[in-house]
Amino acid sequence: MIDEIQVRNVALIKEAEIEPSPKLTVLTGETGTGKSALLSSLKLLVGDRADASSVREGTDGLEVVGRFFTDDGDEEGHIVRRRVSADGRGRVDIDGHMASVKELARTYGATVDLCGQHEHQKLLDVTTHVGLVDAFAGEAAAEALGAYRAALKEARAAASELARVQEAGRASQEKLDEATFVLDRINEVNPSEEDYAQLEELLPKAEHAEALVQAAGAAHEAVAGDNGVSDVLSSAIQGLRDAAAYDAKLGKLADALESALIEAEDAAGELRDYRDSVDLDPEELERLQEREASYQHLLRSYGPDLAHVLRRRDEAREVVDAARDGGKRERAAKKALEAAEARLADAAKALEERRRAAAPELARAVTAEMAELEMGTAQLEISIETLPRSQWGPDGPDHIELMYRPGSGLSLRPLRKIASGGEVSRVMLAVKVVLGDADATDSLVFDEVDAGVGGATARALAEVLKKLSHTHQVIVVTHLAQVAVVADTHYVVTKTASEVPETTLRRVSGEERVHEIARMLSGDQSAASLEHARALLGEDVPS
């Protein structure tokens, strides 16, 4: 939900602020006052493209700041800031951290649906129609779609495995000879990660065994030999013990040296054991060096590291095994693919059954709402066509499209091809009302939804928008008084007649709102118009 929007230097707007109602908010004003600039600002907040043409003339750049509340439990909301400089460079910040326009569109932009006649018309995008049916079908369709996608993934993996096995089986004699040669060479060494790690540890010790023995022996002699550290410390300790009779502090120091002596003697013992354990074995050294040379040869030939060598061995074994098993592996891969395809077919059937059950109900419900919008005998139907297996994708095994009949007796054709802008807007309203909370969109922004509407249709449109605000935050730019009077929050957009025009925005209530409704009704604020406006507000605005 959009909690607040602050706009600076967008088109004719110098500064403006709007706090939409969680329910229904209307923006009204004379044509040309700058309502489109407010919509442009909102588009920037949801990830629309930006360019320097939107920057107010004579300024360094524009800035739009919005606060969004989502269902993540954050009581302070999330702050989105969009800046565009006069030279066209832009910046996006989300909660104080730099972000990309794509990230903005994917996150908070996805919670807002801009429903203008000529843009952001998701209803005309056939790829979104399957989502409408699934949303209406609810959890049953969601579970079926999840099972279908898992089965599709499994089938694709099985097909990939079969292709790999078949490719290995089609190896020419030349490839087979090469694979056999590679496999034999690597198997001669029989490399492994564990063996190589052990070799890397043992070889340096074997190559420098004499130096290690000498170092350990010299250290042992320095500690445990005649006049070594042990003898010196023992003599010092005894002297301190004798002197401690006159100063107890020297006794504590003697204790400390005695601990050092114990550690030195322990270390001397370990040095002796280490010296005696080092094996000065020329034959073992030669064996380790030969093994290291074998590894290095493999690394030069099939490296650069051991992981590549082991992978090359597996690939070569694959080719050799495929040539020798008489098609056994291919038959097993085909069998696995057939089983995966059977499971996919079952999952596709279950998903399609749920969609075919939900689609007519959704169409009937939307058609009923269309009638409420004074669309006469116009009907919505939903076409579901099962696609060939080769065309199945992550959204399902079928093509789903909204079909529109302008009136009884008229032809049924795709909505995207025959409906006018006003009709599409009202069909969208009907769909949104029917889907209710199932729609993942939090906020709906309508521009020109009332184009060409008047009389009873205007009243019906207002009632549907009010109904829609029970499940969504709704923001409407409107010229209809019938819509304006049912709003929870009402903003008026005006433009100053100064040398440098400026669009301003103010929230109206009370008598100010009465005067605006009167202007919308008759273009003036006569006594009759004001009386009519008060009647409408008193009748339709909740106290």
Short mmCIF file of N, CA and C in Angstrom, two decimals, residues 164 168 171 175-187 302 308-324 329:
data_model
loop_
_atom_site.label_atom_id
_atom_site.label_comp_id
_atom_site.label_asym_id
_atom_site.label_seq_id
_atom_site.Cartn_x
_atom_site.Cartn_y
_atom_site.Cartn_z
N ARG A 164 21.99 -36.90 -23.77
CA ARG A 164 23.41 -37.08 -23.45
C ARG A 164 23.86 -38.52 -23.71
N ALA A 168 26.51 -39.85 -26.55
CA ALA A 168 27.65 -40.71 -26.23
C ALA A 168 27.61 -41.99 -27.08
N ALA A 171 29.01 -41.93 -30.76
CA ALA A 171 30.44 -41.61 -30.92
C ALA A 171 31.04 -42.42 -32.07
N LYS A 175 36.30 -41.21 -32.09
CA LYS A 175 36.03 -40.71 -30.75
C LYS A 175 36.16 -41.82 -29.71
N LEU A 176 35.70 -43.02 -30.10
CA LEU A 176 35.81 -44.15 -29.17
C LEU A 176 37.26 -44.49 -28.88
N ASP A 177 38.10 -44.49 -29.93
CA ASP A 177 39.53 -44.77 -29.73
C ASP A 177 40.15 -43.72 -28.82
N GLU A 178 39.79 -42.47 -29.07
CA GLU A 178 40.35 -41.40 -28.24
C GLU A 178 39.91 -41.54 -26.79
N ALA A 179 38.60 -41.82 -26.58
CA ALA A 179 38.09 -41.98 -25.22
C ALA A 179 38.75 -43.16 -24.52
N THR A 180 38.95 -44.25 -25.27
CA THR A 180 39.61 -45.43 -24.68
C THR A 180 41.04 -45.09 -24.26
N PHE A 181 41.75 -44.36 -25.12
CA PHE A 181 43.13 -43.97 -24.82
C PHE A 181 43.18 -43.09 -23.57
N VAL A 182 42.28 -42.10 -23.52
CA VAL A 182 42.25 -41.19 -22.36
C VAL A 182 41.91 -41.96 -21.09
N LEU A 183 40.92 -42.83 -21.17
CA LEU A 183 40.51 -43.59 -20.00
C LEU A 183 41.64 -44.48 -19.51
N ASP A 184 42.35 -45.14 -20.43
CA ASP A 184 43.46 -46.01 -20.03
C ASP A 184 44.58 -45.22 -19.38
N ARG A 185 44.92 -44.08 -19.95
CA ARG A 185 46.00 -43.27 -19.39
C ARG A 185 45.66 -42.79 -17.98
N ILE A 186 44.44 -42.34 -17.80
CA ILE A 186 44.08 -41.84 -16.47
C ILE A 186 43.96 -42.99 -15.48
N ASN A 187 43.39 -44.11 -15.92
CA ASN A 187 43.23 -45.25 -15.01
C ASN A 187 44.56 -45.86 -14.60
N TYR A 302 45.23 -33.04 -19.12
CA TYR A 302 43.78 -32.96 -18.97
C TYR A 302 43.33 -31.96 -17.90
N HIS A 308 39.32 -31.27 -13.20
CA HIS A 308 39.16 -31.41 -14.65
C HIS A 308 39.60 -32.79 -15.12
N VAL A 309 40.66 -33.31 -14.51
CA VAL A 309 41.14 -34.65 -14.88
C VAL A 309 40.07 -35.69 -14.58
N LEU A 310 39.49 -35.62 -13.40
CA LEU A 310 38.47 -36.60 -13.01
C LEU A 310 37.22 -36.47 -13.88
N ARG A 311 36.88 -35.23 -14.25
CA ARG A 311 35.72 -35.03 -15.13
C ARG A 311 36.00 -35.61 -16.51
N ARG A 312 37.23 -35.42 -16.99
CA ARG A 312 37.60 -35.98 -18.30
C ARG A 312 37.54 -37.50 -18.27
N ARG A 313 37.94 -38.08 -17.15
CA ARG A 313 37.85 -39.55 -17.03
C ARG A 313 36.40 -40.01 -17.09
N ASP A 314 35.51 -39.28 -16.40
CA ASP A 314 34.09 -39.66 -16.40
C ASP A 314 33.50 -39.55 -17.80
N GLU A 315 33.88 -38.49 -18.52
CA GLU A 315 33.38 -38.31 -19.89
C GLU A 315 33.86 -39.43 -20.80
N ALA A 316 35.13 -39.78 -20.67
CA ALA A 316 35.68 -40.85 -21.50
C ALA A 316 35.01 -42.18 -21.17
N ARG A 317 34.79 -42.43 -19.88
CA ARG A 317 34.14 -43.68 -19.47
C ARG A 317 32.72 -43.74 -20.02
N GLU A 318 32.06 -42.57 -20.06
CA GLU A 318 30.70 -42.51 -20.60
C GLU A 318 30.68 -42.98 -22.05
N VAL A 319 31.61 -42.48 -22.85
CA VAL A 319 31.66 -42.86 -24.26
C VAL A 319 31.97 -44.34 -24.41
N VAL A 320 32.94 -44.83 -23.65
CA VAL A 320 33.34 -46.23 -23.76
C VAL A 320 32.21 -47.15 -23.30
N ASP A 321 31.58 -46.82 -22.17
CA ASP A 321 30.50 -47.67 -21.66
C ASP A 321 29.32 -47.70 -22.62
N ALA A 322 29.02 -46.51 -23.22
CA ALA A 322 27.90 -46.44 -24.16
C ALA A 322 28.15 -47.33 -25.37
N ALA A 323 29.40 -47.43 -25.80
CA ALA A 323 29.72 -48.24 -26.97
C ALA A 323 29.72 -49.73 -26.65
N ARG A 324 29.86 -50.05 -25.39
CA ARG A 324 30.00 -51.46 -25.01
C ARG A 324 28.74 -52.09 -24.44
N ARG A 329 22.01 -48.61 -21.72
CA ARG A 329 21.86 -47.34 -21.03
C ARG A 329 20.84 -46.45 -21.75
#
